[in-house]
PDB file of C-alpha atoms and ligand atoms in Angstrom:
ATOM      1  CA  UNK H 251      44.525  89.092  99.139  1.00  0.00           C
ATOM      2  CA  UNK H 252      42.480  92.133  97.482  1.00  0.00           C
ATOM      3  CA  UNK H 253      44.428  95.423  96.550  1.00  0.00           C
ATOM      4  CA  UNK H 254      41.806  97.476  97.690  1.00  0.00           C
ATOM      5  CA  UNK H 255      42.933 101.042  96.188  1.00  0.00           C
ATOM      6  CA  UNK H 256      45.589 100.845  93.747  1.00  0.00           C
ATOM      7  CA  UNK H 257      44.939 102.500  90.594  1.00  0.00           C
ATOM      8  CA  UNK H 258      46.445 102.080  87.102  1.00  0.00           C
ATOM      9  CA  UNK H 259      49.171 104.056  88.550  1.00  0.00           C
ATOM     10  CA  UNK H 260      49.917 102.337  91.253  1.00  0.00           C
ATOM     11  CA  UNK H 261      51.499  98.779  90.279  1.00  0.00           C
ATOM     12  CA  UNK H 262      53.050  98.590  93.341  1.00  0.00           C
ATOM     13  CA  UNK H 263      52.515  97.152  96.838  1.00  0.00           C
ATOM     14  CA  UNK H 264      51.763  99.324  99.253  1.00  0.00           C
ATOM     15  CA  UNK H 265      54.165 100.658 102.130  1.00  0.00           C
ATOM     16  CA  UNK H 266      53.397  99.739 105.424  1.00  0.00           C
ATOM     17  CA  UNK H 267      55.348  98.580 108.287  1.00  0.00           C
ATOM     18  CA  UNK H 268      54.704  97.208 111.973  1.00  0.00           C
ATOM     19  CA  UNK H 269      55.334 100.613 114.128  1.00  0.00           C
ATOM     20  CA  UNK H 270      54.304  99.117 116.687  1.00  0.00           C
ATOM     21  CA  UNK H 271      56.823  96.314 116.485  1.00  0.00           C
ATOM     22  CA  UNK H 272      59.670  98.496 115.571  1.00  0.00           C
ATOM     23  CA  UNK H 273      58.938 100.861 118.589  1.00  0.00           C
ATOM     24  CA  UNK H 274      58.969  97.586 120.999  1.00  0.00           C
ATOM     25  CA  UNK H 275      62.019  96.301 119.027  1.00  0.00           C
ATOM     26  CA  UNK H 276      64.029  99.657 119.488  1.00  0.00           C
ATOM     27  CA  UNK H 277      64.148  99.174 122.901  1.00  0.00           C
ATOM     28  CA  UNK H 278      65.551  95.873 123.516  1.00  0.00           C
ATOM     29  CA  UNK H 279      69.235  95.649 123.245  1.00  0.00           C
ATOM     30  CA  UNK H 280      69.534  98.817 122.950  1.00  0.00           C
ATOM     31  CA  UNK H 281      73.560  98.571 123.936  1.00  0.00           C
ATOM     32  CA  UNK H 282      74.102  97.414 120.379  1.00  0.00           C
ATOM     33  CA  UNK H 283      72.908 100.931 119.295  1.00  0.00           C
ATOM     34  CA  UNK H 284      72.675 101.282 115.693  1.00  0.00           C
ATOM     35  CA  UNK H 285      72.835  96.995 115.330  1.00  0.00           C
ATOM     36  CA  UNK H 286      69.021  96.637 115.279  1.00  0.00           C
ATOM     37  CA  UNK H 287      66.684  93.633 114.784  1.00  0.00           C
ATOM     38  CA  UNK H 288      66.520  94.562 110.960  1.00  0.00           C
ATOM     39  CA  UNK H 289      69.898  94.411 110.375  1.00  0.00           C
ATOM     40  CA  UNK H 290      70.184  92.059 107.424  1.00  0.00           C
ATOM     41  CA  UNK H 291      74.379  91.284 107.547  1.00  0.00           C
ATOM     42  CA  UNK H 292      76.037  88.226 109.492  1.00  0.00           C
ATOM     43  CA  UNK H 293      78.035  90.986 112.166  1.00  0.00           C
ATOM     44  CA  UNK H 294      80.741  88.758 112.426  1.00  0.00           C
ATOM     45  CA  UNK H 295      81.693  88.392 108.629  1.00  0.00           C
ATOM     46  CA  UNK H 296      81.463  92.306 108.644  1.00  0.00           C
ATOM     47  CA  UNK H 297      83.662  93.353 110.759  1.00  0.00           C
ATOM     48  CA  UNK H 298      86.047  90.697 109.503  1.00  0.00           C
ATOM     49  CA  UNK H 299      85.630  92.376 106.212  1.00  0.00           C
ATOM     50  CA  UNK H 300      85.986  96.168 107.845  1.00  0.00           C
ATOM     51  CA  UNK H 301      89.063  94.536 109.721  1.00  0.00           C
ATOM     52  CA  UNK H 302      90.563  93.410 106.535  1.00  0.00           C
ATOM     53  CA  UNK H 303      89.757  96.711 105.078  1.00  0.00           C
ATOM     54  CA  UNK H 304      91.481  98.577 107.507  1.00  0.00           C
ATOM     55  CA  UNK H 305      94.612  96.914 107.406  1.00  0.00           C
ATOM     56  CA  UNK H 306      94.455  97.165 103.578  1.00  0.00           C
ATOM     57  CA  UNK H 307      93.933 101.083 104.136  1.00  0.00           C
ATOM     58  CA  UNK H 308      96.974 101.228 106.804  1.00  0.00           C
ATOM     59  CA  UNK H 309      99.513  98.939 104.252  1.00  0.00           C
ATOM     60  CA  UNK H 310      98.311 101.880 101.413  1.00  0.00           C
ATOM     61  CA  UNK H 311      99.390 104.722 103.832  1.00  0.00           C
ATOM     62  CA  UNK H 312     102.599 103.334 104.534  1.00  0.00           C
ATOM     63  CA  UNK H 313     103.450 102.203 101.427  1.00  0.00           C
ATOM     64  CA  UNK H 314     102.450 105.337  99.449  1.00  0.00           C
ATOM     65  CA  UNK H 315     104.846 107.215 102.664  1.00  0.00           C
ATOM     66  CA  UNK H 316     107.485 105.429 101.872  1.00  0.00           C
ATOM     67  CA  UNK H 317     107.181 106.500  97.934  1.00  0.00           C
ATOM     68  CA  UNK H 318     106.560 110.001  98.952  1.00  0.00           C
ATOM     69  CA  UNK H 319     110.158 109.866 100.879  1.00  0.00           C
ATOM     70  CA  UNK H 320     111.952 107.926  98.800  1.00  0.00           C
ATOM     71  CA  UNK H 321     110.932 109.375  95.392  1.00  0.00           C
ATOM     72  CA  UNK H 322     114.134 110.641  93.447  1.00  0.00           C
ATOM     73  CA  UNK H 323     115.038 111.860  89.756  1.00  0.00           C
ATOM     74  CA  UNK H 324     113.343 113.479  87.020  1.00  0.00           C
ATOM     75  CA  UNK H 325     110.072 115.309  88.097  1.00  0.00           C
ATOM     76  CA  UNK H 326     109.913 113.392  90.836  1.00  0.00           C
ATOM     77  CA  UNK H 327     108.418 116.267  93.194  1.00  0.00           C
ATOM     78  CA  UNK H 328     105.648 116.216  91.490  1.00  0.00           C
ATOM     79  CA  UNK H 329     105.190 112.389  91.932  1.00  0.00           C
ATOM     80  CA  UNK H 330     106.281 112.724  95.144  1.00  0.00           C
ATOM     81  CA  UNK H 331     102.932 115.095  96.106  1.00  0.00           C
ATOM     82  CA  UNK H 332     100.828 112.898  94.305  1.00  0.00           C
ATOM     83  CA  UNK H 333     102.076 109.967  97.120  1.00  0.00           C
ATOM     84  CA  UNK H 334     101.599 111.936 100.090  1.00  0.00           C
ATOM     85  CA  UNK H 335      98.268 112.970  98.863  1.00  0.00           C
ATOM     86  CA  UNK H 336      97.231 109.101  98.151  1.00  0.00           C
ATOM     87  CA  UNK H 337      98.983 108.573 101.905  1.00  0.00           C
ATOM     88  CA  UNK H 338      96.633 110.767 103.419  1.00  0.00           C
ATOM     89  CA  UNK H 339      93.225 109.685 101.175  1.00  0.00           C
ATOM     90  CA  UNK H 340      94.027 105.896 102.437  1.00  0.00           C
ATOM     91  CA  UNK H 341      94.361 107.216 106.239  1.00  0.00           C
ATOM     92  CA  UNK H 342      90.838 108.742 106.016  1.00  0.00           C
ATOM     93  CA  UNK H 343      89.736 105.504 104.520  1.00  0.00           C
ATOM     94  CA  UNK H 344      91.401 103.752 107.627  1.00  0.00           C
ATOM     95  CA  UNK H 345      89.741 105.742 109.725  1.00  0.00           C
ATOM     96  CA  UNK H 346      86.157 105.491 108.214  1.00  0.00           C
ATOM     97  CA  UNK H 347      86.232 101.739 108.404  1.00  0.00           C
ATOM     98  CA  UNK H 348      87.806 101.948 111.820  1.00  0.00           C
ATOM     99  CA  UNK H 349      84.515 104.034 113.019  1.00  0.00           C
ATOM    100  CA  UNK H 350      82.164 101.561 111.518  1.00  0.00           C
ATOM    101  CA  UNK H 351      83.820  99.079 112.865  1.00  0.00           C
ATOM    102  CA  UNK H 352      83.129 100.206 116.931  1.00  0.00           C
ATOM    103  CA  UNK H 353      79.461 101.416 115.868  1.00  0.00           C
ATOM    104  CA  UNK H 354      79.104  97.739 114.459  1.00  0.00           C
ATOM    105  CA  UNK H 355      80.066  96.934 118.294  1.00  0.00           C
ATOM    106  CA  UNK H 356      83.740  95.605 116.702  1.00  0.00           C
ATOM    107  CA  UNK H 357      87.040  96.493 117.777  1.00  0.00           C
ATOM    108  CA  UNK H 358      89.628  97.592 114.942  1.00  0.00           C
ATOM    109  CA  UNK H 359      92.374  96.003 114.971  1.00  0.00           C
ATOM    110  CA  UNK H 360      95.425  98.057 114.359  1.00  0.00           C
ATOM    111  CA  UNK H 361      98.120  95.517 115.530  1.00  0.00           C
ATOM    112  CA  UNK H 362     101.024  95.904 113.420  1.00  0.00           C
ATOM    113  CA  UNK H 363     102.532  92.183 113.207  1.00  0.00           C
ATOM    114  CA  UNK H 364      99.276  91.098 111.207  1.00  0.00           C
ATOM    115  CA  UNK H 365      99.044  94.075 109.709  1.00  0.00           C
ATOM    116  CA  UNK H 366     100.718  92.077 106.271  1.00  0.00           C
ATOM    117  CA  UNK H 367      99.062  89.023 106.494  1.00  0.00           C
ATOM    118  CA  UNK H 368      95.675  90.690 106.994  1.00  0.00           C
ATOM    119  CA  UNK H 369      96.140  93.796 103.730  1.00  0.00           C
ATOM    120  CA  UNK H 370      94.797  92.748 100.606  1.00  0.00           C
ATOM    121  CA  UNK H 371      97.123  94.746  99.153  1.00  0.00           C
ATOM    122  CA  UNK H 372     101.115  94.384  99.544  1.00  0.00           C
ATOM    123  CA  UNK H 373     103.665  96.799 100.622  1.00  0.00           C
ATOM    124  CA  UNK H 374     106.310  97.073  98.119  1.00  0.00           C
ATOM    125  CA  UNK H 375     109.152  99.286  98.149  1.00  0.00           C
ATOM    126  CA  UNK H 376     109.516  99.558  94.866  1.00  0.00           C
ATOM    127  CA  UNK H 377     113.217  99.995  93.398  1.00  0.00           C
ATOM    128  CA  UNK H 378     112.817 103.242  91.227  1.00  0.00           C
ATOM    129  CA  UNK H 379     110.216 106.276  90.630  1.00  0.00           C
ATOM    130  CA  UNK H 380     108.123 104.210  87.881  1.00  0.00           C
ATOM    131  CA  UNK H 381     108.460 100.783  90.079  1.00  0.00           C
ATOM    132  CA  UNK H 382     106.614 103.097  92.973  1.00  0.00           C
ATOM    133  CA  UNK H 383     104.343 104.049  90.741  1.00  0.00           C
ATOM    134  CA  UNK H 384     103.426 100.670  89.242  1.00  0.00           C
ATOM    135  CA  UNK H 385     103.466  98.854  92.734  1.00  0.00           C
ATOM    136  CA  UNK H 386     100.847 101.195  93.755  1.00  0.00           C
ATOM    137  CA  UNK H 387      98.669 101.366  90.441  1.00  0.00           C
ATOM    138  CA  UNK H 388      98.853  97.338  91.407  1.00  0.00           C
ATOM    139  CA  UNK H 389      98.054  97.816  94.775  1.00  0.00           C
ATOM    140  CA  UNK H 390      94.496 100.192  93.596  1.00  0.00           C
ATOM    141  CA  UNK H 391      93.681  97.615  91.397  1.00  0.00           C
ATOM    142  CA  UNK H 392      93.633  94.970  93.736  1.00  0.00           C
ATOM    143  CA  UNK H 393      91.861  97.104  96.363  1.00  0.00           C
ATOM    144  CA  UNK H 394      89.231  98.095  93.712  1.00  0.00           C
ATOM    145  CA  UNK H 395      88.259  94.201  92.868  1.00  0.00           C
ATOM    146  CA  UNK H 396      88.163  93.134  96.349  1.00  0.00           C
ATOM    147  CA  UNK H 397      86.109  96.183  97.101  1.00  0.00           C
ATOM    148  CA  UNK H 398      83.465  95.774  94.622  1.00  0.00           C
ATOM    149  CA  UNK H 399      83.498  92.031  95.834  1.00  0.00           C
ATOM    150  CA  UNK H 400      82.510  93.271  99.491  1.00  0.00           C
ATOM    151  CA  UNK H 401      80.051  95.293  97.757  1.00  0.00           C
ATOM    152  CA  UNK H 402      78.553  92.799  95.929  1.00  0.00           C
ATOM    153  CA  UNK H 403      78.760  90.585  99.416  1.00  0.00           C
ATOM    154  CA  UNK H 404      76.430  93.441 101.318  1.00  0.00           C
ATOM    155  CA  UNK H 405      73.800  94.103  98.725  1.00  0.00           C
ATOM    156  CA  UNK H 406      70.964  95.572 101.278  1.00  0.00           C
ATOM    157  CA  UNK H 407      72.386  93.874 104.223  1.00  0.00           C
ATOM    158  CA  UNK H 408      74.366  97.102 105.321  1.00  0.00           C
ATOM    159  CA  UNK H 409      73.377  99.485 103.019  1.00  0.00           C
ATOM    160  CA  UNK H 410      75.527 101.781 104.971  1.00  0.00           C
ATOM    161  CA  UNK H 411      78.821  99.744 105.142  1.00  0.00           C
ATOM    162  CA  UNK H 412      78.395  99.423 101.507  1.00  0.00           C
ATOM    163  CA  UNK H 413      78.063 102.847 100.919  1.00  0.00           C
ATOM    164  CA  UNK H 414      81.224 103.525 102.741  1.00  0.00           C
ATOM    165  CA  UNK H 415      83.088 101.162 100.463  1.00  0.00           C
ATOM    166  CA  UNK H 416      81.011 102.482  97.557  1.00  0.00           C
ATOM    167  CA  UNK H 417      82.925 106.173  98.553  1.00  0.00           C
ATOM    168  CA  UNK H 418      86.163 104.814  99.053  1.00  0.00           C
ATOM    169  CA  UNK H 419      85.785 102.235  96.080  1.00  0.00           C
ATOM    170  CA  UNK H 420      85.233 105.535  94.081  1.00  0.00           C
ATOM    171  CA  UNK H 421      88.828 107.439  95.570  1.00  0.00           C
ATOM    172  CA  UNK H 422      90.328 103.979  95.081  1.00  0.00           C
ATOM    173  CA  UNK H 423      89.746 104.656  91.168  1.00  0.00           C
ATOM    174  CA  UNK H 424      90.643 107.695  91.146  1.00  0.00           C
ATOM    175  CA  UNK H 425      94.191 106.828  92.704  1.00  0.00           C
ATOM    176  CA  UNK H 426      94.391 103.999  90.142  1.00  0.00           C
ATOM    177  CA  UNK H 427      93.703 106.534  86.984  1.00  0.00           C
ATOM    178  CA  UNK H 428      96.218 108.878  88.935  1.00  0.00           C
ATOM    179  CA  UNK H 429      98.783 106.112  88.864  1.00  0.00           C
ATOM    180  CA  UNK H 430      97.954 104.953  85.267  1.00  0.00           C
ATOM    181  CA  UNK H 431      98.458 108.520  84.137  1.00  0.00           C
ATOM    182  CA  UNK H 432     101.917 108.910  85.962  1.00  0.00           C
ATOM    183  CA  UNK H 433     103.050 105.613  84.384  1.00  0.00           C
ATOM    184  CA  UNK H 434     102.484 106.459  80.810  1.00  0.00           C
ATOM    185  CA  UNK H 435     104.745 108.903  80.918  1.00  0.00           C
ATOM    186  CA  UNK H 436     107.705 106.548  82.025  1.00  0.00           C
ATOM    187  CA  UNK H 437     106.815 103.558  79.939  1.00  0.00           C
TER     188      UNK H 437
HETATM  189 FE1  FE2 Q 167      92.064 103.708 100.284  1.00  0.00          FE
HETATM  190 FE1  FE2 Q 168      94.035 104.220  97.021  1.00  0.00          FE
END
């Protein structure tokens, strides 16, 4: 194999791809729409994983809507915001790994008696303002490393699953920090 043109700037193979093959290739199974022959991830595991995901998000929303309601005592409306803004952050979430899920040819699963089973996270009542706030701060940091797990998992499989857990990953710490914050005060 002779490089024929690289220079002393060029260390690097070339770019080139079968065009040809890709154009022939785009137009068999073309119900699986964006699942092409290049996709790198095992489907299956995937939309497991997005499954799990969602039900994670849905336990967050209901969890952190049940804190928003429930929150009583000293500055808790303030708290109380805070919780229905998290509640509404982890629906969008839900709903971004519900749409990859169906253009990954999946079906999301919102069926409630699994719901539990399925979360990584738990939903906890919580028996007081700073109990909220501490289940969820546990709850983020759960999500977080079992995030950056399922990022680690899809490397350049599904570069664009991964960058929609990359995004949430990133709110996820935010929340966290958020919670953090609110608990040093009470501590
Ligand atoms: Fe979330
Ligand atoms: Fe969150």
């Amino acid at each position: 194999m002779s490089k024929s043109s690289s220079t002393s700037t060029q260390s690097h193979d070339p770019f080139v791809m079968d065009l040809q093959k890709i154009r022939e290739q785009a137009r068999k199974h073309m119900s699986d729409g964006p699942v092409t022959q290049t996709y790198g991830a095992d489907r299956q595991s995937v939309l497991k994983l997005l499954n799990d995901a969602l039900a994670t998000e849905i336990v967050c929303t209901l969890r952190y809507k049940r804190h928003h309601f429930m929150a009583k005592g000293i500055n808790s409306e303030a708290v109380a915001a805070e919780f229905a803004e998290h509640a509404s952050e982890e629906q969008e979430h839900a709903d971004r790994f519900a749409e990859r899920i169906v253009q990954l040819g999946g079906e999301p699963d919102f069926a409630p008696e699994s719901l539990q089973t399925r979360s990584h996270s738990e939903y906890k009542e919580g028996a007081n303002l700073t109990d909220m706030i501490r289940e969820n701060l546990v709850a983020e940091r759960i999500a977080i490393d079992t995030y950056r797990e399922i990022i680690r998992y899809l490397g350049d499989n599904d570069v664009t699953t991964r960058r929609i857990f990359e995004e949430v990953l990133a709110v996820e710490e935010e929340h966290a920090d958020d919670m953090a914050d609110l608990l040093e005060g009470r501590e």
